[in-house]
Amino acid sequence: MQAVDREAAIGIIRQMAADYVRFHARPPKTIIVVGGTAMALRGLRDESEDIDIFYPDDEFYGIAEDIESRSGYRIDVTSKNNLWGQLKIQDIEQDAQVLESLEIEGFTVDIAAISPETLFVIKSSSMREKDRDDLPLLVQVTSPQEIIARSQYLLKTLETRQSREECLGNILSEMQLVYLEVVKPEWFIQALELAREYKGFLEEQFGINVGNDIFIQPPSDAPEKSRHNSGPRFRL
């Protein structure tokens, strides 16, 4: 299978959407790209090994298999929100941001990519070498505070405290490596709940004090904002 760049990925997705319209006489829902394809669409990587797509039902599987056999590109479609690993991206539709809109047979089909923060959390927690290589690219378009805030949400999908602590430890260890600095209390300014719940773990494993007195609470009439929550979103 050949590597796929941004232009090729959009072209293949266009073919898939066109086939969907031909079969169903209606457009597909927003197509969400994940993994290396999300990074390629965001301009963070030149190529991806395959075309990674999340779609909430099974209607794309047959279309993907047919186009894969004809195109020479590997197309990986999943309807499971854990994508890879144990973390579940339960809000994947809200997390993804629309990056491209295609006009197909009179219909508009949107292509969205999951957020850099979600990519960082799942890639750093997977501990796969090829995922770790992407982390320095992702930190160019996000911040430690946004990554930790996203971690606060995603860690809740793990079933045991032990698994949550292990995952948090992996994320923070990888952050130290890519940011070339030790974990800082201010990284948790948008994740006070996480800081409180894992205060002992953070002190023991990373030697930091995340006591409540170090945080400046935002005024109640000024809701917290971050790049993770900005940009056009969509609902399926």
PDB file of C-alpha atoms in Angstrom:
ATOM      1  CA  MET A   1       0.000   0.000   0.000  1.00  0.00           C
ATOM      2  CA  GLN A   2       1.237   3.483  -0.857  1.00  0.00           C
ATOM      3  CA  ALA A   3       1.513   6.424   1.524  1.00  0.00           C
ATOM      4  CA  VAL A   4      -1.179   9.088   1.213  1.00  0.00           C
ATOM      5  CA  ASP A   5      -0.764  12.862   1.361  1.00  0.00           C
ATOM      6  CA  ARG A   6      -3.412  15.485   2.105  1.00  0.00           C
ATOM      7  CA  GLU A   7      -4.530  15.896  -1.506  1.00  0.00           C
ATOM      8  CA  ALA A   8      -4.782  12.140  -2.078  1.00  0.00           C
ATOM      9  CA  ALA A   9      -6.716  11.642   1.169  1.00  0.00           C
ATOM     10  CA  ILE A  10      -9.287  14.268   0.189  1.00  0.00           C
ATOM     11  CA  GLY A  11      -9.550  12.706  -3.271  1.00  0.00           C
ATOM     12  CA  ILE A  12     -10.220   9.231  -1.864  1.00  0.00           C
ATOM     13  CA  ILE A  13     -12.777  10.577   0.603  1.00  0.00           C
ATOM     14  CA  ARG A  14     -14.464  12.400  -2.276  1.00  0.00           C
ATOM     15  CA  GLN A  15     -14.732   9.076  -4.145  1.00  0.00           C
ATOM     16  CA  MET A  16     -16.193   7.411  -1.059  1.00  0.00           C
ATOM     17  CA  ALA A  17     -18.755  10.170  -0.589  1.00  0.00           C
ATOM     18  CA  ALA A  18     -19.695  10.073  -4.289  1.00  0.00           C
ATOM     19  CA  ASP A  19     -20.234   6.298  -4.111  1.00  0.00           C
ATOM     20  CA  TYR A  20     -22.348   6.792  -0.986  1.00  0.00           C
ATOM     21  CA  VAL A  21     -24.536   9.331  -2.782  1.00  0.00           C
ATOM     22  CA  ARG A  22     -24.857   7.008  -5.775  1.00  0.00           C
ATOM     23  CA  PHE A  23     -25.946   4.087  -3.567  1.00  0.00           C
ATOM     24  CA  HIS A  24     -28.219   5.975  -1.162  1.00  0.00           C
ATOM     25  CA  ALA A  25     -29.368   9.058  -3.110  1.00  0.00           C
ATOM     26  CA  ARG A  26     -28.401  11.211  -0.133  1.00  0.00           C
ATOM     27  CA  PRO A  27     -25.111  12.546   1.277  1.00  0.00           C
ATOM     28  CA  PRO A  28     -23.226  10.853   4.104  1.00  0.00           C
ATOM     29  CA  LYS A  29     -22.963  12.472   7.499  1.00  0.00           C
ATOM     30  CA  THR A  30     -19.818  14.428   8.286  1.00  0.00           C
ATOM     31  CA  ILE A  31     -16.777  12.210   7.695  1.00  0.00           C
ATOM     32  CA  ILE A  32     -14.282  12.366  10.565  1.00  0.00           C
ATOM     33  CA  VAL A  33     -10.630  11.643   9.907  1.00  0.00           C
ATOM     34  CA  VAL A  34      -8.412  10.454  12.745  1.00  0.00           C
ATOM     35  CA  GLY A  35      -4.820   9.325  13.270  1.00  0.00           C
ATOM     36  CA  GLY A  36      -2.259  10.217  10.610  1.00  0.00           C
ATOM     37  CA  THR A  37      -4.946  11.430   8.215  1.00  0.00           C
ATOM     38  CA  ALA A  38      -6.103  14.028  10.747  1.00  0.00           C
ATOM     39  CA  MET A  39      -2.510  15.188  11.089  1.00  0.00           C
ATOM     40  CA  ALA A  40      -2.109  15.395   7.303  1.00  0.00           C
ATOM     41  CA  LEU A  41      -5.319  17.415   6.934  1.00  0.00           C
ATOM     42  CA  ARG A  42      -4.090  19.764   9.648  1.00  0.00           C
ATOM     43  CA  GLY A  43      -0.795  20.204   7.802  1.00  0.00           C
ATOM     44  CA  LEU A  44       1.240  18.599  10.580  1.00  0.00           C
ATOM     45  CA  ARG A  45       2.504  15.710   8.462  1.00  0.00           C
ATOM     46  CA  ASP A  46       3.175  15.378   4.748  1.00  0.00           C
ATOM     47  CA  GLU A  47       1.870  11.819   4.534  1.00  0.00           C
ATOM     48  CA  SER A  48      -0.040   9.132   6.377  1.00  0.00           C
ATOM     49  CA  GLU A  49       0.389   5.369   6.077  1.00  0.00           C
ATOM     50  CA  ASP A  50      -3.317   4.968   5.376  1.00  0.00           C
ATOM     51  CA  ILE A  51      -6.614   6.823   5.372  1.00  0.00           C
ATOM     52  CA  ASP A  52      -8.107   6.674   8.873  1.00  0.00           C
ATOM     53  CA  ILE A  53     -11.815   7.412   9.115  1.00  0.00           C
ATOM     54  CA  PHE A  54     -14.386   7.336  11.890  1.00  0.00           C
ATOM     55  CA  TYR A  55     -17.974   6.961  10.743  1.00  0.00           C
ATOM     56  CA  PRO A  56     -20.777   6.249  13.238  1.00  0.00           C
ATOM     57  CA  ASP A  57     -22.330   3.323  11.364  1.00  0.00           C
ATOM     58  CA  ASP A  58     -21.208   0.547   9.021  1.00  0.00           C
ATOM     59  CA  GLU A  59     -22.350   2.040   5.705  1.00  0.00           C
ATOM     60  CA  PHE A  60     -18.843   2.941   4.576  1.00  0.00           C
ATOM     61  CA  TYR A  61     -17.179  -0.448   5.056  1.00  0.00           C
ATOM     62  CA  GLY A  62     -18.120  -1.930   1.691  1.00  0.00           C
ATOM     63  CA  ILE A  63     -17.386   1.332  -0.129  1.00  0.00           C
ATOM     64  CA  ALA A  64     -13.954   1.533   1.526  1.00  0.00           C
ATOM     65  CA  GLU A  65     -13.078  -2.052   0.608  1.00  0.00           C
ATOM     66  CA  ASP A  66     -14.015  -1.488  -3.027  1.00  0.00           C
ATOM     67  CA  ILE A  67     -12.041   1.753  -3.384  1.00  0.00           C
ATOM     68  CA  GLU A  68      -9.080   0.297  -1.481  1.00  0.00           C
ATOM     69  CA  SER A  69      -8.846  -2.597  -3.956  1.00  0.00           C
ATOM     70  CA  ARG A  70      -8.828  -0.179  -6.908  1.00  0.00           C
ATOM     71  CA  SER A  71      -6.763   2.707  -5.540  1.00  0.00           C
ATOM     72  CA  GLY A  72      -3.726   1.108  -3.933  1.00  0.00           C
ATOM     73  CA  TYR A  73      -4.348   3.054  -0.721  1.00  0.00           C
ATOM     74  CA  ARG A  74      -5.184   1.393   2.571  1.00  0.00           C
ATOM     75  CA  ILE A  75      -8.471   2.700   3.993  1.00  0.00           C
ATOM     76  CA  ASP A  76      -9.254   1.998   7.639  1.00  0.00           C
ATOM     77  CA  VAL A  77     -12.847   2.792   8.650  1.00  0.00           C
ATOM     78  CA  THR A  78     -14.075   2.329  12.214  1.00  0.00           C
ATOM     79  CA  SER A  79     -17.384   3.014  13.948  1.00  0.00           C
ATOM     80  CA  LYS A  80     -15.873   2.480  17.424  1.00  0.00           C
ATOM     81  CA  ASN A  81     -15.112   5.594  19.394  1.00  0.00           C
ATOM     82  CA  ASN A  82     -12.104   4.122  21.187  1.00  0.00           C
ATOM     83  CA  LEU A  83     -10.240   4.339  17.806  1.00  0.00           C
ATOM     84  CA  TRP A  84      -7.213   2.510  19.206  1.00  0.00           C
ATOM     85  CA  GLY A  85      -6.304   1.708  22.794  1.00  0.00           C
ATOM     86  CA  GLN A  86      -8.660   1.889  25.777  1.00  0.00           C
ATOM     87  CA  LEU A  87      -9.622   5.552  25.778  1.00  0.00           C
ATOM     88  CA  LYS A  88     -13.095   6.256  24.400  1.00  0.00           C
ATOM     89  CA  ILE A  89     -13.688   9.477  22.488  1.00  0.00           C
ATOM     90  CA  GLN A  90     -17.334   9.706  23.498  1.00  0.00           C
ATOM     91  CA  ASP A  91     -17.653  13.286  22.238  1.00  0.00           C
ATOM     92  CA  ILE A  92     -15.873  12.675  18.941  1.00  0.00           C
ATOM     93  CA  GLU A  93     -18.500  14.539  16.897  1.00  0.00           C
ATOM     94  CA  GLN A  94     -18.150  17.651  19.080  1.00  0.00           C
ATOM     95  CA  ASP A  95     -14.364  17.351  19.318  1.00  0.00           C
ATOM     96  CA  ALA A  96     -13.790  17.218  15.555  1.00  0.00           C
ATOM     97  CA  GLN A  97     -13.442  20.403  13.531  1.00  0.00           C
ATOM     98  CA  VAL A  98     -14.594  20.752   9.921  1.00  0.00           C
ATOM     99  CA  LEU A  99     -11.569  21.420   7.680  1.00  0.00           C
ATOM    100  CA  GLU A 100     -12.920  20.731   4.182  1.00  0.00           C
ATOM    101  CA  SER A 101     -16.320  20.893   2.485  1.00  0.00           C
ATOM    102  CA  LEU A 102     -16.881  18.965  -0.753  1.00  0.00           C
ATOM    103  CA  GLU A 103     -19.597  19.613  -3.330  1.00  0.00           C
ATOM    104  CA  ILE A 104     -20.807  16.231  -4.619  1.00  0.00           C
ATOM    105  CA  GLU A 105     -23.823  15.760  -6.871  1.00  0.00           C
ATOM    106  CA  GLY A 106     -25.489  18.885  -5.498  1.00  0.00           C
ATOM    107  CA  PHE A 107     -24.777  17.951  -1.868  1.00  0.00           C
ATOM    108  CA  THR A 108     -22.230  19.355   0.588  1.00  0.00           C
ATOM    109  CA  VAL A 109     -20.145  16.776   2.438  1.00  0.00           C
ATOM    110  CA  ASP A 110     -17.939  17.954   5.296  1.00  0.00           C
ATOM    111  CA  ILE A 111     -14.612  16.400   6.297  1.00  0.00           C
ATOM    112  CA  ALA A 112     -13.636  16.983   9.932  1.00  0.00           C
ATOM    113  CA  ALA A 113     -10.505  16.097  11.896  1.00  0.00           C
ATOM    114  CA  ILE A 114     -10.281  15.293  15.588  1.00  0.00           C
ATOM    115  CA  SER A 115      -8.514  17.898  17.695  1.00  0.00           C
ATOM    116  CA  PRO A 116      -4.742  18.091  18.246  1.00  0.00           C
ATOM    117  CA  GLU A 117      -5.387  17.695  21.983  1.00  0.00           C
ATOM    118  CA  THR A 118      -7.254  14.416  21.495  1.00  0.00           C
ATOM    119  CA  LEU A 119      -4.568  13.175  19.128  1.00  0.00           C
ATOM    120  CA  PHE A 120      -1.877  13.984  21.687  1.00  0.00           C
ATOM    121  CA  VAL A 121      -3.688  12.236  24.537  1.00  0.00           C
ATOM    122  CA  ILE A 122      -4.419   9.009  22.664  1.00  0.00           C
ATOM    123  CA  LYS A 123      -1.013   8.891  20.961  1.00  0.00           C
ATOM    124  CA  SER A 124       0.948   9.544  24.156  1.00  0.00           C
ATOM    125  CA  SER A 125      -1.096   7.008  26.103  1.00  0.00           C
ATOM    126  CA  SER A 126      -0.652   4.290  23.463  1.00  0.00           C
ATOM    127  CA  MET A 127       3.148   4.176  23.964  1.00  0.00           C
ATOM    128  CA  ARG A 128       3.621   3.052  20.351  1.00  0.00           C
ATOM    129  CA  GLU A 129       6.866   4.340  18.878  1.00  0.00           C
ATOM    130  CA  LYS A 130       5.245   5.576  15.668  1.00  0.00           C
ATOM    131  CA  ASP A 131       2.697   7.532  17.732  1.00  0.00           C
ATOM    132  CA  ARG A 132       5.388   9.053  19.930  1.00  0.00           C
ATOM    133  CA  ASP A 133       7.098  10.411  16.816  1.00  0.00           C
ATOM    134  CA  ASP A 134       4.017  12.564  16.141  1.00  0.00           C
ATOM    135  CA  LEU A 135       3.960  14.251  19.550  1.00  0.00           C
ATOM    136  CA  PRO A 136       6.532  17.004  18.795  1.00  0.00           C
ATOM    137  CA  LEU A 137       4.421  17.960  15.772  1.00  0.00           C
ATOM    138  CA  LEU A 138       1.197  18.187  17.757  1.00  0.00           C
ATOM    139  CA  VAL A 139       2.576  20.486  20.471  1.00  0.00           C
ATOM    140  CA  GLN A 140       3.168  23.123  17.773  1.00  0.00           C
ATOM    141  CA  VAL A 141      -0.579  23.744  17.577  1.00  0.00           C
ATOM    142  CA  THR A 142      -1.719  23.314  21.176  1.00  0.00           C
ATOM    143  CA  SER A 143      -0.555  24.018  24.729  1.00  0.00           C
ATOM    144  CA  PRO A 144       0.140  22.005  27.900  1.00  0.00           C
ATOM    145  CA  GLN A 145      -2.966  23.502  29.506  1.00  0.00           C
ATOM    146  CA  GLU A 146      -5.215  22.385  26.641  1.00  0.00           C
ATOM    147  CA  ILE A 147      -3.715  18.889  26.573  1.00  0.00           C
ATOM    148  CA  ILE A 148      -4.258  18.444  30.323  1.00  0.00           C
ATOM    149  CA  ALA A 149      -7.799  19.814  30.066  1.00  0.00           C
ATOM    150  CA  ARG A 150      -8.551  17.252  27.367  1.00  0.00           C
ATOM    151  CA  SER A 151      -6.942  14.530  29.464  1.00  0.00           C
ATOM    152  CA  GLN A 152      -9.278  15.384  32.323  1.00  0.00           C
ATOM    153  CA  TYR A 153     -12.261  14.491  30.137  1.00  0.00           C
ATOM    154  CA  LEU A 154     -10.840  11.445  28.360  1.00  0.00           C
ATOM    155  CA  LEU A 155      -9.400   9.744  31.446  1.00  0.00           C
ATOM    156  CA  LYS A 156     -12.927   9.415  32.819  1.00  0.00           C
ATOM    157  CA  THR A 157     -13.680   6.819  30.147  1.00  0.00           C
ATOM    158  CA  LEU A 158     -11.214   4.353  31.716  1.00  0.00           C
ATOM    159  CA  GLU A 159     -12.774   1.904  34.143  1.00  0.00           C
ATOM    160  CA  THR A 160     -10.272   1.741  37.014  1.00  0.00           C
ATOM    161  CA  ARG A 161      -8.250   4.285  38.948  1.00  0.00           C
ATOM    162  CA  GLN A 162      -5.117   2.254  38.288  1.00  0.00           C
ATOM    163  CA  SER A 163      -5.626   2.484  34.527  1.00  0.00           C
ATOM    164  CA  ARG A 164      -6.355   6.213  34.796  1.00  0.00           C
ATOM    165  CA  GLU A 165      -3.192   6.847  36.806  1.00  0.00           C
ATOM    166  CA  GLU A 166      -1.116   4.758  34.389  1.00  0.00           C
ATOM    167  CA  CYS A 167      -2.526   6.671  31.425  1.00  0.00           C
ATOM    168  CA  LEU A 168      -2.011  10.050  33.115  1.00  0.00           C
ATOM    169  CA  GLY A 169       1.561   9.075  33.948  1.00  0.00           C
ATOM    170  CA  ASN A 170       2.247   8.187  30.302  1.00  0.00           C
ATOM    171  CA  ILE A 171       0.757  11.451  29.066  1.00  0.00           C
ATOM    172  CA  LEU A 172       2.755  13.594  31.500  1.00  0.00           C
ATOM    173  CA  SER A 173       5.974  11.678  30.867  1.00  0.00           C
ATOM    174  CA  GLU A 174       5.641  12.248  27.131  1.00  0.00           C
ATOM    175  CA  MET A 175       4.818  15.915  27.702  1.00  0.00           C
ATOM    176  CA  GLN A 176       8.024  16.324  29.665  1.00  0.00           C
ATOM    177  CA  LEU A 177       9.994  14.858  26.773  1.00  0.00           C
ATOM    178  CA  VAL A 178       8.454  16.966  24.020  1.00  0.00           C
ATOM    179  CA  TYR A 179       8.328  20.217  25.982  1.00  0.00           C
ATOM    180  CA  LEU A 180      11.809  19.602  27.441  1.00  0.00           C
ATOM    181  CA  GLU A 181      10.718  20.640  30.912  1.00  0.00           C
ATOM    182  CA  VAL A 182       9.359  19.050  34.058  1.00  0.00           C
ATOM    183  CA  VAL A 183       5.625  18.950  34.743  1.00  0.00           C
ATOM    184  CA  LYS A 184       4.485  22.342  36.034  1.00  0.00           C
ATOM    185  CA  PRO A 185       1.522  23.062  38.343  1.00  0.00           C
ATOM    186  CA  GLU A 186       0.247  25.730  35.941  1.00  0.00           C
ATOM    187  CA  TRP A 187      -0.338  23.066  33.307  1.00  0.00           C
ATOM    188  CA  PHE A 188      -3.431  22.111  35.354  1.00  0.00           C
ATOM    189  CA  ILE A 189      -5.031  25.559  35.410  1.00  0.00           C
ATOM    190  CA  GLN A 190      -7.846  24.364  33.104  1.00  0.00           C
ATOM    191  CA  ALA A 191      -8.141  20.972  34.824  1.00  0.00           C
ATOM    192  CA  LEU A 192      -8.709  21.689  38.510  1.00  0.00           C
ATOM    193  CA  GLU A 193     -10.814  18.558  38.971  1.00  0.00           C
ATOM    194  CA  LEU A 194      -7.973  16.383  37.661  1.00  0.00           C
ATOM    195  CA  ALA A 195      -5.431  18.180  39.841  1.00  0.00           C
ATOM    196  CA  ARG A 196      -7.506  17.629  42.971  1.00  0.00           C
ATOM    197  CA  GLU A 197      -8.359  13.994  42.259  1.00  0.00           C
ATOM    198  CA  TYR A 198      -4.765  12.967  41.496  1.00  0.00           C
ATOM    199  CA  LYS A 199      -2.969  15.343  43.866  1.00  0.00           C
ATOM    200  CA  GLY A 200      -1.196  12.529  45.718  1.00  0.00           C
ATOM    201  CA  PHE A 201      -0.222  10.725  42.521  1.00  0.00           C
ATOM    202  CA  LEU A 202       1.183  13.915  40.990  1.00  0.00           C
ATOM    203  CA  GLU A 203       3.212  14.712  44.102  1.00  0.00           C
ATOM    204  CA  GLU A 204       4.572  11.166  44.379  1.00  0.00           C
ATOM    205  CA  GLN A 205       5.312  10.507  40.711  1.00  0.00           C
ATOM    206  CA  PHE A 206       6.260  13.975  39.452  1.00  0.00           C
ATOM    207  CA  GLY A 207       7.193  15.860  42.593  1.00  0.00           C
ATOM    208  CA  ILE A 208       4.774  18.725  42.076  1.00  0.00           C
ATOM    209  CA  ASN A 209       2.377  20.367  44.488  1.00  0.00           C
ATOM    210  CA  VAL A 210      -0.940  21.151  42.853  1.00  0.00           C
ATOM    211  CA  GLY A 211      -2.586  22.593  45.928  1.00  0.00           C
ATOM    212  CA  ASN A 212      -5.670  24.727  45.307  1.00  0.00           C
ATOM    213  CA  ASP A 213      -3.929  27.887  46.537  1.00  0.00           C
ATOM    214  CA  ILE A 214      -1.744  28.044  43.384  1.00  0.00           C
ATOM    215  CA  PHE A 215      -4.715  28.397  41.048  1.00  0.00           C
ATOM    216  CA  ILE A 216      -6.425  31.609  40.086  1.00  0.00           C
ATOM    217  CA  GLN A 217     -10.057  30.795  39.485  1.00  0.00           C
ATOM    218  CA  PRO A 218     -11.650  32.552  36.467  1.00  0.00           C
ATOM    219  CA  PRO A 219     -14.538  34.877  37.363  1.00  0.00           C
ATOM    220  CA  SER A 220     -17.924  33.194  37.245  1.00  0.00           C
ATOM    221  CA  ASP A 221     -19.124  35.564  34.503  1.00  0.00           C
ATOM    222  CA  ALA A 222     -16.089  34.812  32.277  1.00  0.00           C
ATOM    223  CA  PRO A 223     -16.330  31.200  31.098  1.00  0.00           C
ATOM    224  CA  GLU A 224     -13.116  29.420  30.297  1.00  0.00           C
ATOM    225  CA  LYS A 225     -12.081  29.531  26.652  1.00  0.00           C
ATOM    226  CA  SER A 226      -9.498  27.503  24.786  1.00  0.00           C
ATOM    227  CA  ARG A 227      -8.529  26.713  21.213  1.00  0.00           C
ATOM    228  CA  HIS A 228      -9.858  23.215  21.763  1.00  0.00           C
ATOM    229  CA  ASN A 229     -13.375  24.650  22.008  1.00  0.00           C
ATOM    230  CA  SER A 230     -13.032  27.102  19.117  1.00  0.00           C
ATOM    231  CA  GLY A 231     -13.661  26.744  15.422  1.00  0.00           C
ATOM    232  CA  PRO A 232     -16.614  25.373  13.488  1.00  0.00           C
ATOM    233  CA  ARG A 233     -18.164  22.277  15.043  1.00  0.00           C
ATOM    234  CA  PHE A 234     -20.959  20.106  13.873  1.00  0.00           C
ATOM    235  CA  ARG A 235     -23.610  17.683  15.004  1.00  0.00           C
ATOM    236  CA  LEU A 236     -24.374  14.391  13.300  1.00  0.00           C
TER     237      LEU A 236
END
